[in-house]
Coordinates of C-alpha atoms in Angstrom, one line a residue:
M6 CA -112.8 30.6 151.4
A7 CA -112.5 30.1 147.8
A8 CA -108.7 29.5 147.5
G9 CA -108.6 27.2 150.5
L10 CA -111.5 25.1 149.6
R11 CA -110.3 24.9 146.0
A12 CA -106.9 23.7 147.2
L13 CA -108.2 21.1 149.2
L14 CA -110.4 19.8 146.3
G15 CA -107.5 20.0 144.0
S16 CA -105.6 17.4 146.2
V17 CA -108.2 14.8 146.6
R18 CA -108.2 10.9 146.9
Y19 CA -111.2 8.7 146.1
E20 CA -111.7 5.6 148.2
V21 CA -113.4 2.9 146.3
L22 CA -114.7 -0.6 147.0
P23 CA -113.2 -3.6 145.0
A24 CA -116.6 -4.5 143.6
K25 CA -117.1 -5.9 139.8
A26 CA -117.7 -2.7 138.1
T27 CA -115.1 -0.6 140.1
E28 CA -112.6 -0.7 137.4
D29 CA -114.8 0.5 134.7
K30 CA -116.6 3.3 137.0
V31 CA -113.0 4.5 137.7
L32 CA -111.6 4.7 134.3
A33 CA -115.2 6.5 132.9
H34 CA -115.1 9.0 135.7
V35 CA -111.8 9.8 137.7
P36 CA -109.0 11.7 135.9
R37 CA -105.6 10.3 136.1
D38 CA -104.3 13.1 138.6
V39 CA -106.7 11.9 141.4
V40 CA -105.4 8.9 143.6
V41 CA -107.7 6.2 144.1
T42 CA -107.5 4.1 147.4
V43 CA -109.1 0.6 147.4
T44 CA -110.6 -1.0 150.7
A45 CA -110.2 -4.5 151.9
S46 CA -113.2 -6.6 153.2
P47 CA -112.7 -9.0 156.2
V48 CA -115.0 -11.0 154.1
K49 CA -113.4 -11.2 150.7
G50 CA -109.9 -10.8 152.1
L51 CA -106.9 -8.8 150.6
E52 CA -107.0 -10.5 147.0
P53 CA -109.7 -8.2 145.4
T54 CA -108.1 -5.2 146.6
L55 CA -104.4 -6.4 145.3
V56 CA -106.0 -7.1 141.9
L57 CA -108.0 -4.1 141.6
A58 CA -105.1 -2.0 142.7
T59 CA -102.6 -3.8 140.1
R60 CA -105.1 -3.1 137.3
L61 CA -105.7 0.6 138.0
A62 CA -102.1 1.2 138.6
A63 CA -101.4 -0.2 134.9
H64 CA -104.0 2.3 133.6
G65 CA -102.1 5.1 135.0
Y66 CA -103.6 5.8 138.2
R67 CA -101.7 6.3 141.5
V68 CA -103.2 4.0 143.6
V69 CA -103.1 3.5 147.5
P70 CA -104.4 -0.2 148.4
H71 CA -105.7 -0.7 152.1
V72 CA -103.5 -3.6 153.9
P73 CA -105.3 -4.2 157.2
A74 CA -103.0 -5.6 159.6
R75 CA -105.6 -8.2 160.7
L76 CA -106.1 -9.6 157.3
L77 CA -102.3 -10.6 157.0
R78 CA -101.4 -14.2 157.7
D79 CA -97.9 -13.8 158.7
D80 CA -94.7 -12.3 157.9
A81 CA -94.4 -14.3 154.5
H82 CA -98.0 -13.1 153.5
L83 CA -96.9 -9.5 154.1
K84 CA -93.7 -9.7 152.1
E85 CA -95.5 -11.4 149.4
V86 CA -98.4 -8.8 149.5
A87 CA -95.5 -6.0 149.4
G88 CA -93.7 -7.8 146.6
R89 CA -96.5 -8.0 144.3
L90 CA -97.5 -4.4 145.1
R91 CA -94.2 -2.8 144.3
E92 CA -94.0 -5.0 141.1
A93 CA -97.0 -3.2 140.1
G94 CA -95.7 0.2 140.6
V95 CA -97.5 0.9 143.8
D96 CA -95.2 3.2 146.1
D97 CA -98.1 4.1 148.6
V98 CA -100.4 1.8 151.1
F99 CA -102.6 2.6 154.0
V100 CA -102.3 0.4 156.9
P101 CA -105.2 0.2 159.4
A102 CA -105.7 -2.3 162.1
G103 CA -108.8 -3.8 160.1
D104 CA -111.9 -5.4 161.3
A105 CA -111.3 -9.1 161.0
D106 CA -112.1 -10.9 164.3
P107 CA -110.3 -12.9 164.7
P108 CA -107.6 -11.7 163.0
A109 CA -106.0 -14.0 160.0
G110 CA -102.5 -14.3 161.7
A111 CA -100.2 -12.9 164.2
Y112 CA -101.0 -9.2 163.6
D113 CA -103.6 -7.6 165.6
G114 CA -102.7 -3.9 164.8
A115 CA -101.4 -1.5 162.5
L116 CA -98.1 -0.7 164.6
P117 CA -96.5 -4.2 164.4
V118 CA -97.1 -4.1 160.7
L119 CA -95.6 -0.8 160.3
R120 CA -92.7 -1.8 162.0
R121 CA -92.2 -4.9 159.9
L122 CA -92.1 -2.6 156.8
S123 CA -89.5 -0.5 158.4
E124 CA -87.7 -3.5 159.0
L125 CA -87.9 -4.9 155.5
G126 CA -86.3 -1.6 154.1
R127 CA -89.3 0.7 153.8
P128 CA -90.8 -0.9 150.4
F129 CA -93.2 2.1 150.0
T130 CA -92.6 5.5 149.9
H131 CA -95.8 6.7 151.5
V132 CA -97.6 4.8 154.3
G133 CA -100.8 5.9 155.9
V134 CA -102.6 5.3 158.9
T135 CA -105.8 6.1 160.5
G136 CA -107.0 9.0 162.8
Y137 CA -110.3 9.1 164.7
P138 CA -111.9 12.6 164.7
E139 CA -115.1 11.0 166.5
S140 CA -114.7 8.5 169.2
H141 CA -113.8 5.1 167.8
P142 CA -116.6 2.5 169.0
L143 CA -113.9 0.4 171.0
I144 CA -111.1 2.6 171.7
H145 CA -110.6 5.7 174.0
D146 CA -109.8 9.0 172.1
D147 CA -106.4 9.4 174.0
V148 CA -105.6 5.9 173.1
T149 CA -106.2 6.5 169.2
I150 CA -104.1 9.9 169.7
Q151 CA -101.4 8.1 171.2
A152 CA -101.4 5.4 168.8
M153 CA -100.9 8.0 165.9
W154 CA -97.7 9.3 168.0
D155 CA -96.4 5.5 168.2
K156 CA -96.7 5.2 164.5
R157 CA -95.1 8.4 163.4
E158 CA -91.9 6.9 162.8
H159 CA -92.9 4.5 160.3
A160 CA -95.9 6.4 158.7
T161 CA -95.8 9.5 156.4
Y162 CA -99.6 10.7 156.4
V163 CA -102.8 10.4 158.6
V164 CA -106.2 9.7 157.1
S165 CA -109.0 10.9 159.3
N166 CA -112.2 8.8 159.4
L167 CA -115.7 10.1 159.0
C168 CA -116.6 13.1 161.0
F169 CA -119.9 15.0 160.3
D170 CA -119.4 17.6 163.2
P171 CA -117.1 20.9 162.3
R172 CA -116.7 21.8 165.7
V173 CA -115.2 18.1 166.7
L174 CA -113.1 18.0 163.7
G175 CA -111.5 21.2 164.4
E176 CA -110.8 20.3 167.8
W177 CA -109.4 17.1 167.0
I178 CA -107.0 18.5 164.5
A179 CA -105.8 21.1 167.6
R180 CA -105.5 18.1 169.8
I181 CA -103.3 16.0 167.8
R182 CA -101.1 18.9 166.8
R183 CA -100.7 19.8 170.3
R184 CA -99.6 16.2 171.0
D185 CA -96.9 16.7 168.4
V186 CA -98.4 14.6 165.7
V187 CA -97.1 16.4 162.8
L188 CA -97.7 14.0 160.1
P189 CA -99.7 15.4 157.1
L190 CA -103.2 14.7 157.5
H191 CA -105.9 13.8 154.6
L192 CA -109.3 14.8 155.9
G193 CA -111.9 11.9 155.4
V194 CA -115.1 13.3 154.1
A195 CA -118.4 11.5 152.9
G196 CA -119.2 12.5 149.5
P197 CA -122.6 13.2 148.1
V198 CA -123.6 9.9 149.2
Q199 CA -127.6 8.7 149.0
R200 CA -128.9 6.6 151.6
T201 CA -130.7 4.4 149.4
K202 CA -127.7 3.3 147.3
L203 CA -125.5 3.0 149.9
L204 CA -127.9 0.3 151.7
A205 CA -128.2 -1.2 148.4
M206 CA -124.6 -1.6 148.0
A207 CA -123.8 -2.6 151.2
T208 CA -126.0 -5.4 150.9
K209 CA -124.7 -6.4 147.4
I210 CA -120.8 -6.3 148.4
G211 CA -120.9 -7.7 151.7
V212 CA -119.1 -6.1 154.5
G213 CA -116.8 -3.5 153.4
E214 CA -114.4 -1.1 155.8
S215 CA -116.1 2.0 155.1
T216 CA -119.5 0.3 155.3
R217 CA -118.8 -1.7 158.4
F218 CA -117.8 1.9 159.9
L219 CA -121.2 3.3 158.8
T220 CA -123.3 0.5 160.3
K221 CA -121.7 0.8 163.6
H222 CA -122.9 4.4 163.6
A223 CA -126.7 4.0 162.7
S224 CA -127.5 7.9 163.3
W225 CA -125.4 8.7 160.4
F226 CA -127.7 7.2 157.9
L227 CA -130.2 9.8 159.2
R228 CA -128.0 12.4 158.4
F229 CA -127.8 11.3 154.8
A230 CA -131.5 10.6 154.6
A231 CA -133.0 13.9 156.1
P232 CA -133.3 17.1 153.8
G233 CA -130.6 19.0 153.9
G234 CA -129.2 16.6 156.7
Y235 CA -125.6 16.2 155.1
S236 CA -123.8 18.4 152.3
P237 CA -120.0 17.8 151.7
E238 CA -119.9 21.4 150.7
R239 CA -121.6 22.7 153.8
L240 CA -119.3 20.6 156.1
L241 CA -116.0 21.8 154.2
T242 CA -117.2 25.6 154.4
R243 CA -117.8 25.3 158.3
T244 CA -114.6 23.7 158.9
E245 CA -112.7 25.8 156.2
E246 CA -110.7 28.0 158.9
A247 CA -109.6 25.1 160.8
L248 CA -108.5 22.9 157.7
T249 CA -106.6 25.6 155.9
A250 CA -104.7 27.0 159.0
P251 CA -101.2 26.6 158.3
A252 CA -100.7 24.6 161.7
A253 CA -103.5 22.1 160.9
G254 CA -101.3 20.1 158.3
V255 CA -104.1 19.2 156.1
A256 CA -102.9 17.9 152.7
G257 CA -106.0 17.3 151.2
L258 CA -109.4 15.3 151.0
H259 CA -109.9 11.7 151.3
V260 CA -113.4 11.2 150.0
F261 CA -115.2 8.1 150.8
T262 CA -117.1 7.5 147.6
F263 CA -119.2 4.2 148.6
N264 CA -118.7 3.6 145.1
Q265 CA -121.1 6.5 144.0
I266 CA -117.9 7.4 142.0
A267 CA -119.5 9.3 138.8
E268 CA -121.8 11.3 141.5
T269 CA -118.5 12.2 143.3
E270 CA -116.6 13.3 140.5
A271 CA -119.5 15.0 139.1
W272 CA -120.1 16.8 142.7
R273 CA -116.1 18.0 142.7
R274 CA -116.3 19.6 139.5
A275 CA -119.3 21.3 139.8
L276 CA -118.1 22.8 143.1
L277 CA -114.7 23.8 141.5
E278 CA -116.8 25.6 138.8
R279 CA -118.7 27.5 141.4
L280 CA -115.4 28.5 143.2
G281 CA -114.3 29.8 140.0
P282 CA -110.7 30.2 138.5
V283 CA -107.7 30.4 140.3

């Protein structure tokens, strides 16, 4: 148990939202060997994401900006975004469909953007796409798995969205592997988030992708609020066997910090300490 969990905690990505204090929080609390992913909001657009990603890359972080398809105006905008990120030294992007409704331009899903990036010569070494262990509010499960299959030629890894049910998570991993989706998987896990802080942050920063996903699932707030209702460590312990099986192809953890960055890194360090030396 300890070895498998330690390996997952050692290959971790922190998802942050581009708020005013985010840069300072990352610099103060996140080691340079932790990958930082930066979300994009349909309210604020891509610019805050690009600015923060550029600044963090300049500080020596490996940064993964989210580039939602529905925030891209057109082909020229995609080229501009790719050029800015490459100039900043970014070689990894995450391309979800996004929540902008209506879309900013011609792209209404991730696959056309992925195909266009391939046509542009694959400017990024790493390209991530979304997986949905728990049902997407608007899309049937079989369709989301088919979408991963369709994207496999253009993407290099999958990031799973939040899931709180160990059984569902294990079954989903088995399903996508049976469908020959063999891309490495970064398992999406909520960090040690406090419901009151999450609600305050959602009010302050508006609607970010991660917050939108949570607010669509109001019952999840109860998991955070109830005593003993949610613990990232307990979830990882209960799914350890499914996550660490060689056939699962889990490359590491993608931790949704909800900008509780100091708390997330403190949790990770404390858990690694409890697990003991390698």
